[in-house]
Coordinates of C-alpha atoms in Angstrom, one line a residue:
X1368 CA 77.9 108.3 115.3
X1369 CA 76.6 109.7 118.5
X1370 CA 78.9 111.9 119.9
X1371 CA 76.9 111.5 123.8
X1372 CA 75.6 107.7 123.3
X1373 CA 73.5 107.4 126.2
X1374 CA 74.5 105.8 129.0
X1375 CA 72.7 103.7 131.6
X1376 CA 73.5 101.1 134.2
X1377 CA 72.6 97.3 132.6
X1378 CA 69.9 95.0 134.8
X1379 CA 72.7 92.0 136.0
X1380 CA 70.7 90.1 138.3
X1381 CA 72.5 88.0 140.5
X1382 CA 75.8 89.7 140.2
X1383 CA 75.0 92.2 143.2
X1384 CA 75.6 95.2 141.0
X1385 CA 74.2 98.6 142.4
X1386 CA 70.9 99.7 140.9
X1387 CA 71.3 103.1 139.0
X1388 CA 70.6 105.0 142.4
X1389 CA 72.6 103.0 144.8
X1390 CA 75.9 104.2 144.1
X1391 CA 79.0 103.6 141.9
X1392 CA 79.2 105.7 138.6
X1393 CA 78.6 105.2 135.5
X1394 CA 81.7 104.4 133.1
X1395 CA 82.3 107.5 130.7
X1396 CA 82.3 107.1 126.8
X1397 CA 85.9 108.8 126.3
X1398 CA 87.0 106.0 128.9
X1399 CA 85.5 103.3 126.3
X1400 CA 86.7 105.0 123.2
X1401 CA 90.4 104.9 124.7
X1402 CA 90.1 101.6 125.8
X1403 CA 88.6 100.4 122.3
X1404 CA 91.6 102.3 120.5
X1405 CA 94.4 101.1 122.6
X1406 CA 92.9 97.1 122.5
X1407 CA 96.0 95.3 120.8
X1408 CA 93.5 92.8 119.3
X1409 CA 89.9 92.3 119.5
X1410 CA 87.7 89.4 119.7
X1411 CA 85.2 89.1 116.9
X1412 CA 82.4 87.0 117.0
X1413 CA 80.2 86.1 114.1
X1414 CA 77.5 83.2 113.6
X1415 CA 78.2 80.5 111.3
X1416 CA 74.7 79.4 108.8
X1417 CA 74.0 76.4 110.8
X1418 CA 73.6 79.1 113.8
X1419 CA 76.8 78.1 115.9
X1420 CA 79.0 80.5 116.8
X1421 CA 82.7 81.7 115.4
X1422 CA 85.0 83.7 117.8
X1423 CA 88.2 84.4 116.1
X1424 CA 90.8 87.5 117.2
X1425 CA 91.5 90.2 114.3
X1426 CA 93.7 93.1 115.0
X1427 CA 91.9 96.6 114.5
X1428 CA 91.8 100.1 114.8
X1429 CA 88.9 102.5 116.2
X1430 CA 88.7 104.7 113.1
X1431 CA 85.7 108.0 113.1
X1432 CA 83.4 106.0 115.5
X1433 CA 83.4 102.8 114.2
X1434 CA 85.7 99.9 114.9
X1435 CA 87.5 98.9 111.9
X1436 CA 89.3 95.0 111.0
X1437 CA 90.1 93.2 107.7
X1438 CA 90.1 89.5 106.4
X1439 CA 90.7 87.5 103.6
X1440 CA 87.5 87.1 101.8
X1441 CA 87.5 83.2 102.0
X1442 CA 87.6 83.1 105.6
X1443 CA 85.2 81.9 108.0
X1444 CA 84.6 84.8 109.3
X1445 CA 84.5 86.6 106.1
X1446 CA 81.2 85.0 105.2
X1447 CA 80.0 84.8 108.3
X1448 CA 79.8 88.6 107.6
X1449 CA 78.5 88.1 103.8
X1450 CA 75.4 86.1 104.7
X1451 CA 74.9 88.3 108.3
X1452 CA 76.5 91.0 109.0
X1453 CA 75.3 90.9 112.9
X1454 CA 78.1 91.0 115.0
X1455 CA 80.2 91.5 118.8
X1456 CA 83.5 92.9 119.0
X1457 CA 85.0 92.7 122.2
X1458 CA 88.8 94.2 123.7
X1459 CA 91.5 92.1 124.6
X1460 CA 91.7 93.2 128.4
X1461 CA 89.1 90.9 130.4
X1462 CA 90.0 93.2 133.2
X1463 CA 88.4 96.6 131.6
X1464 CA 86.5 95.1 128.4
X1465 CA 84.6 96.9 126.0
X1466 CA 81.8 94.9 124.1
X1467 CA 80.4 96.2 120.9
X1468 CA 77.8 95.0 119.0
X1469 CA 76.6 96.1 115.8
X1470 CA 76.4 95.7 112.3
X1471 CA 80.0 95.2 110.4
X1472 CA 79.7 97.4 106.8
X1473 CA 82.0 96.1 104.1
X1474 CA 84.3 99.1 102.6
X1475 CA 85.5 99.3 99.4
X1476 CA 86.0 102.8 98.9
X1477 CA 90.0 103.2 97.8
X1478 CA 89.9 106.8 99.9
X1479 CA 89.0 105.0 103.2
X1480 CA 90.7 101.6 102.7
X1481 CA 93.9 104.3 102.5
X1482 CA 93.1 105.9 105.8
X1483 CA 92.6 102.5 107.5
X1484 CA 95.6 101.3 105.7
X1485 CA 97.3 104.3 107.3
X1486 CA 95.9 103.9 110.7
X1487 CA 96.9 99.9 110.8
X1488 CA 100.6 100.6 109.9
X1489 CA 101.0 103.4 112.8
X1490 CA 98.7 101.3 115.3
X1491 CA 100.6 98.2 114.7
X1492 CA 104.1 99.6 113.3
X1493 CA 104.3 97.9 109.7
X1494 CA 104.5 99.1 106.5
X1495 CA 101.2 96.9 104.8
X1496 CA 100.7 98.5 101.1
X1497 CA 96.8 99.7 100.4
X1498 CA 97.3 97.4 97.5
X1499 CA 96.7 94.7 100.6
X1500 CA 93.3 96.0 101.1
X1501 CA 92.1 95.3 97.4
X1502 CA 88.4 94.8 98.0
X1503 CA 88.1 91.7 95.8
X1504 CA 90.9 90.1 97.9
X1505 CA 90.8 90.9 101.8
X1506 CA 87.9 92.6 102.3
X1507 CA 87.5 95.5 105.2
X1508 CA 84.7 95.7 107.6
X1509 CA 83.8 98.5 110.0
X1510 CA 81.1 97.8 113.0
X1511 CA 79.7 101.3 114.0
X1512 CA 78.1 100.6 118.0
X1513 CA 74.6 100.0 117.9
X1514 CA 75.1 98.6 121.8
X1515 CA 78.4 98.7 124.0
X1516 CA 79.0 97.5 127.5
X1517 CA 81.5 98.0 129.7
X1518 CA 82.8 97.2 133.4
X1519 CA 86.1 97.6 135.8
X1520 CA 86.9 94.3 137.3
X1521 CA 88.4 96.5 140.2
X1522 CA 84.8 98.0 140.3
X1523 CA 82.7 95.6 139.4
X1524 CA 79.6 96.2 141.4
X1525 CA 79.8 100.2 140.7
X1526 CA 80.9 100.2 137.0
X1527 CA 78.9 98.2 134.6
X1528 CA 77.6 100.3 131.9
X1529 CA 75.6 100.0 128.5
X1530 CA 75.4 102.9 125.9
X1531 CA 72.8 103.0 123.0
X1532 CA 73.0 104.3 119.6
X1533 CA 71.1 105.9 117.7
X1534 CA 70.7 104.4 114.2

């Protein structure tokens, strides 16, 4: 993970957002990565085999760069992931979202699955044993950014910004 993604203001035509020499600023990374940690939920959206898409809400944690979430393995969204692992993950605040697309990796190593495990109980104050985690059961996905985007609604002609990844 990047630790300087580069940043750029997106093409919105229509919306009457500033060029990237008119004015405004661009949004910075740390002020994403807070937002993407702090999100109570996030919005994952997946694309069933007949092409249509699923939206579903997962709780999460932003874990070493990569936005981490966990499913039963028979869900929809589960093998969504299985046959395309193509993906948006989006914040729960529609007034300062952060969009992330990328590729969701399944984990199954017992070391990381603990440190998730770890970071889901503080995030969310329970007490959910790793044993929940077993990769055969619920599996556990984490979406390193490819793309993110970003905007203030308070700001909205000055703020929108788009970061790239290396990969």
């Amino acid at each position: 993970m990047a630790e300087n993604p580069e940043a750029s203001r997106p093409y919105m035509p229509g919306y009457g957002t500033l060029g990237p020499h008119e004015g405004g600023g661009l949004l910075r990374w740390s002020w994403a990565e807070q937002r993407l940690a702090s999100s109570h939920d996030y919005w994952l959206s997946t694309v069933r085999p007949d092409g249509r898409p699923h939206l579903m809400p997962v709780w999460g944690v932003w874990l070493d760069g990569a936005l981490w979430f966990s499913s039963s393995l028979s869900s929809r969204k589960a093998r969504n992931l299985a046959r395309d692992p193509r993906c948006s993950v989006a914040t729960d605040d529609a007034f300062e979202p952060v969009v992330v697309e990328g590729v969701a990796e399944r984990v199954s190593d017992r070391d990381l699955l603990h440190q998730f495990a770890q970071a889901v109980n503080i995030k969310y104050e329970t007490d959910i044993a790793d044993e929940f985690y077993d990769p055969d059961v619920n599996g556990c996905w984490r979406v390193p950014p490819r793309w993110v985007f970003s905007l203030t609604e308070r700001n909205f002609t000055g703020s929108p910004t788009r970061w790239r990844f290396a990969e």
